[in-house]
Short mmCIF file of C-alpha atoms and ligand atoms in Angstrom, two decimals:
data_model
loop_
_atom_site.label_atom_id
_atom_site.label_comp_id
_atom_site.label_asym_id
_atom_site.label_seq_id
_atom_site.Cartn_x
_atom_site.Cartn_y
_atom_site.Cartn_z
CA MET A 27 73.87 62.72 176.06
CA ILE A 28 70.26 63.44 177.01
CA GLY A 29 67.37 61.66 175.31
CA ILE A 30 64.19 63.70 174.91
CA ILE A 31 60.87 62.12 174.03
CA GLY A 32 57.59 63.85 173.21
CA ALA A 33 54.47 62.19 171.90
CA MET A 34 53.29 64.82 169.42
CA GLU A 35 55.04 67.03 166.89
CA ILE A 36 54.03 70.19 168.82
CA GLU A 37 55.83 68.77 171.86
CA ILE A 38 59.24 68.49 170.16
CA ALA A 39 59.38 70.62 166.98
CA GLY A 40 60.47 73.73 168.88
CA LEU A 41 63.45 71.82 170.26
CA VAL A 42 64.45 70.05 167.06
CA GLY A 43 64.54 73.41 165.28
CA LYS A 44 67.15 74.66 167.73
CA LEU A 45 69.62 71.79 167.38
CA THR A 46 72.99 72.49 165.81
CA GLY A 47 74.49 69.76 163.63
CA ALA A 48 71.10 68.07 163.41
CA ARG A 49 71.06 64.55 161.93
CA GLU A 50 68.02 62.37 161.43
CA ILE A 51 68.17 58.66 162.10
CA ALA A 52 65.19 56.51 161.14
CA ALA A 53 64.41 53.06 162.51
CA GLY A 54 61.14 51.51 161.46
CA LYS A 55 58.48 54.18 161.94
CA ILE A 56 60.54 56.13 164.48
CA THR A 57 62.73 59.10 163.62
CA VAL A 58 65.29 60.43 166.08
CA THR A 59 67.10 63.72 165.56
CA THR A 60 70.50 64.08 167.17
CA GLY A 61 72.44 67.30 167.60
CA LYS A 62 73.60 69.79 170.17
CA LEU A 63 71.57 72.13 172.31
CA ALA A 64 74.08 74.65 173.64
CA LYS A 65 76.97 72.33 174.54
CA THR A 66 74.94 69.25 175.33
CA SER A 67 74.46 66.35 172.95
CA VAL A 68 70.81 65.39 172.67
CA ALA A 69 68.67 62.87 170.82
CA VAL A 70 65.08 64.02 170.29
CA CYS A 71 62.22 61.74 169.32
CA ARG A 72 58.51 62.12 168.57
CA CYS A 73 57.21 58.80 169.75
CA GLY A 74 53.48 59.04 168.96
CA ILE A 75 50.62 58.90 171.42
CA GLY A 76 50.24 56.04 173.89
CA LYS A 77 52.26 53.64 176.00
CA VAL A 78 53.38 51.23 173.28
CA HIS A 79 54.67 54.06 171.10
CA ALA A 80 56.41 55.57 174.12
CA ALA A 81 58.00 52.32 175.30
CA THR A 82 59.17 51.45 171.79
CA ALA A 83 60.83 54.84 171.35
CA ALA A 84 62.46 54.72 174.78
CA THR A 85 63.88 51.25 174.08
CA LEU A 86 65.16 52.31 170.68
CA MET A 87 66.81 55.44 172.09
CA ILE A 88 68.52 53.53 174.89
CA ARG A 89 69.79 50.80 172.59
CA CYS A 90 70.85 53.09 169.71
CA PHE A 91 72.47 55.75 171.84
CA PRO A 92 74.32 54.09 174.74
CA LYS A 93 75.72 57.49 175.77
CA ILE A 94 72.25 58.59 176.89
CA ASP A 95 72.41 58.92 180.67
CA LEU A 96 69.05 60.64 181.20
CA ILE A 97 65.76 60.46 179.34
CA ILE A 98 63.40 63.40 179.67
CA ASN A 99 59.77 63.01 178.69
CA LEU A 100 58.16 66.38 178.08
CA GLY A 101 54.86 67.67 176.79
CA VAL A 102 51.29 68.33 177.87
CA ALA A 103 49.00 66.60 180.35
CA GLY A 104 45.62 66.78 182.00
CA GLY A 105 45.61 68.32 185.46
CA VAL A 106 44.07 66.00 188.03
CA LYS A 107 44.98 67.50 191.40
CA PRO A 108 42.34 70.00 192.51
CA GLY A 109 43.51 73.57 191.96
CA ILE A 110 46.04 72.84 189.24
CA LYS A 111 45.63 75.28 186.33
CA GLN A 112 46.27 75.16 182.61
CA GLY A 113 49.89 76.01 181.89
CA ASP A 114 51.04 74.87 185.34
CA PHE A 115 53.67 72.16 185.44
CA VAL A 116 53.78 68.81 187.11
CA VAL A 117 57.29 67.50 187.63
CA ALA A 118 56.88 63.74 188.06
CA THR A 119 58.43 62.47 191.26
CA ALA A 120 57.12 59.09 190.09
CA SER A 121 54.72 57.75 187.51
CA VAL A 122 52.16 54.96 187.47
CA GLN A 123 50.34 53.04 184.71
CA HIS A 124 46.76 53.56 185.89
CA ASP A 125 45.32 51.10 183.35
CA TYR A 126 47.60 48.22 184.35
CA ASP A 127 45.29 45.88 186.20
CA LEU A 128 46.34 42.48 187.56
CA VAL A 129 44.01 42.75 190.56
CA ALA A 130 42.53 39.40 189.55
CA ASP A 131 45.99 37.87 190.13
CA GLY A 132 46.36 39.43 193.61
CA LEU A 133 48.32 42.55 192.62
CA ILE A 134 47.17 46.02 193.57
CA LYS A 135 45.84 48.37 190.87
CA GLY A 136 48.75 49.71 188.82
CA GLN A 137 51.24 47.18 190.20
CA ILE A 138 53.40 45.82 187.40
CA HIS A 139 54.00 42.10 187.06
CA GLY A 140 57.43 41.26 188.49
CA TYR A 141 57.58 44.46 190.54
CA GLU A 142 56.69 45.12 194.17
CA LYS A 143 55.67 48.66 193.29
CA THR A 144 53.12 50.57 191.28
CA ALA A 145 55.17 53.68 190.55
CA PHE A 146 58.51 54.30 188.85
CA ASP A 147 60.57 57.03 190.50
CA SER A 148 62.06 59.87 188.52
CA ASP A 149 65.69 60.68 189.15
CA SER A 150 65.62 62.78 192.31
CA ALA A 151 68.51 65.10 191.33
CA ALA A 152 66.84 65.78 187.98
CA VAL A 153 63.56 66.59 189.76
CA VAL A 154 65.30 69.08 192.05
CA LYS A 155 67.09 70.70 189.13
CA MET A 156 63.92 70.94 187.00
CA CYS A 157 62.01 72.54 189.89
CA ALA A 158 64.75 75.16 190.29
CA VAL A 159 64.60 75.85 186.54
CA LEU A 160 60.80 76.26 186.60
CA GLN A 161 61.04 78.58 189.59
CA LYS A 162 63.60 80.71 187.78
CA LEU A 163 61.41 80.86 184.66
CA GLY A 164 58.48 81.99 186.82
CA PHE A 165 56.27 78.99 185.98
CA ASP A 166 53.93 77.56 188.61
CA TYR A 167 54.67 73.92 189.29
CA GLU A 168 53.94 71.01 191.59
CA LYS A 169 55.98 67.91 192.25
CA GLY A 170 53.88 64.75 192.22
CA ILE A 171 52.75 61.57 190.57
CA ILE A 172 51.80 61.39 186.90
CA ALA A 173 49.35 58.64 185.95
CA SER A 174 49.62 57.30 182.40
CA GLY A 175 47.26 55.07 180.46
CA ASP A 176 46.04 54.45 176.95
CA GLN A 177 43.08 56.78 177.45
CA PHE A 178 42.50 60.48 176.98
CA ILE A 179 40.77 61.39 180.26
CA TRP A 180 37.76 63.66 179.76
CA ASP A 181 35.55 62.61 182.62
CA LYS A 182 35.75 64.39 185.95
CA GLN A 183 34.85 61.22 187.84
CA LYS A 184 37.75 59.32 186.26
CA ALA A 185 40.10 62.21 187.09
CA VAL A 186 38.94 62.10 190.73
CA GLU A 187 39.55 58.35 190.71
CA LEU A 188 43.13 58.86 189.47
CA TYR A 189 43.70 61.37 192.26
CA ASN A 190 42.15 59.21 194.97
CA GLU A 191 43.44 55.81 193.82
CA HIS A 192 46.95 56.71 192.62
CA GLY A 193 47.57 60.13 194.18
CA ALA A 194 47.97 61.46 190.64
CA TYR A 195 48.55 65.17 190.09
CA ALA A 196 48.33 64.85 186.30
CA CYS A 197 47.45 62.30 183.65
CA ASP A 198 48.89 61.56 180.26
CA MET A 199 49.46 58.62 177.93
CA GLU A 200 53.25 58.07 177.96
CA THR A 201 55.24 59.12 181.04
CA ALA A 202 55.01 55.91 183.08
CA ALA A 203 55.74 53.72 180.06
CA ILE A 204 59.01 55.56 179.43
CA ALA A 205 59.88 55.53 183.14
CA HIS A 206 59.26 51.77 183.15
CA VAL A 207 61.63 51.20 180.22
CA CYS A 208 64.26 53.41 181.88
CA ASP A 209 63.93 51.30 185.03
CA MET A 210 64.40 48.11 183.00
CA PHE A 211 67.63 49.43 181.48
CA GLY A 212 68.92 51.28 184.55
CA LYS A 213 68.66 54.74 182.95
CA ARG A 214 67.82 57.96 184.78
CA PHE A 215 64.39 59.37 183.96
CA LEU A 216 62.61 62.71 184.31
CA GLY A 217 59.01 63.50 183.35
CA VAL A 218 57.82 67.10 183.08
CA ARG A 219 54.48 68.21 181.72
CA SER A 220 52.56 71.45 181.34
CA MET A 221 48.77 71.23 181.75
CA SER A 222 46.67 71.66 178.61
CA ASP A 223 43.36 70.78 180.31
CA ASN A 224 41.79 69.46 183.51
CA ALA A 225 40.87 65.95 182.36
CA ASP A 226 37.19 66.81 182.87
CA GLY A 227 34.12 67.35 180.67
CA GLY A 228 35.79 70.39 179.04
CA ALA A 229 39.10 68.59 178.41
CA VAL A 230 38.70 68.06 174.67
CA GLU A 231 37.92 71.73 173.92
CA ASP A 232 40.60 72.89 176.35
CA PHE A 233 43.17 70.56 174.82
CA PHE A 234 42.61 71.93 171.33
CA GLU A 235 42.75 75.48 172.63
CA PHE A 236 45.75 75.22 174.98
CA ALA A 237 47.90 72.26 173.91
CA VAL A 238 50.21 74.31 171.68
CA LYS A 239 50.80 76.90 174.41
CA ALA A 240 51.39 74.25 177.07
CA ALA A 241 53.73 72.33 174.74
CA GLU A 242 55.75 75.50 174.12
CA ARG A 243 56.09 76.01 177.86
CA SER A 244 57.35 72.49 178.37
CA ILE A 245 59.89 72.92 175.56
CA ALA A 246 61.09 76.17 177.19
CA ALA A 247 61.52 74.35 180.50
CA VAL A 248 63.53 71.48 179.00
CA GLU A 249 65.67 73.86 176.98
CA ALA A 250 66.48 75.86 180.13
CA TYR A 251 67.18 72.65 182.04
CA ILE A 252 69.70 71.56 179.43
CA LYS A 253 71.34 74.95 179.19
CA VAL A 254 72.12 75.17 182.92
CA ARG A 255 73.60 71.68 182.88
N1 LIG B 308 47.29 64.72 177.67
C1 LIG B 308 46.79 65.95 177.77
N2 LIG B 308 45.59 65.95 178.35
C2 LIG B 308 45.30 64.67 178.62
C3 LIG B 308 44.19 64.02 179.20
N3 LIG B 308 43.14 64.72 179.62
N4 LIG B 308 44.21 62.66 179.31
C4 LIG B 308 45.28 61.98 178.88
N5 LIG B 308 46.35 62.53 178.31
C5 LIG B 308 46.37 63.87 178.18
#
């Protein structure tokens, strides 16, 4: 079984609508829809925006559906690496929580308490497979780090900081939280995002104009990934 998590309705609705034998399971404020996509069993969840929502949903999915062996986080993101365009993909090789700051306690920026590292790796085989899928679909993509935090980034200077400080190619508000939970439970993780904006002064307008289109692209990519399984 594959677990799929998106923050917003536009990031998952197109997938949920394609499930056969769909069943909704509610726990607290979270709803998960299970079913089949082609021959693969999936559990799809709209987690809500932000790291706490994302981590809660990931934990729930892992505990409720022990057959999940891979969690994919899909959706839209802000492009941070110079040259990355709206609609392009970033396949997360790893993800970092850019707003996690225990520098005062001697850790480096983004380093998580109890960990030696700042970034959580995605499953390398899943990254390779997703890149092949994107290539086949004709989508432009880059492999790189996604930086997540509880902030919508709409300031060019902050975007430059994420690139310089964390080597981020893209920013969002959930990927690294889900990757962190997957690490805690020993589950494989893959993050894949299509760019809705460039995390700069025009990001808000761009987001409202392009988020639906970018979300549709990311759904198409995940659907294709699952179908060639
Ligand atoms: N998701 C899409 N665009 C984003 C941005 N600019 N900052 C954070 N999350 C995003």
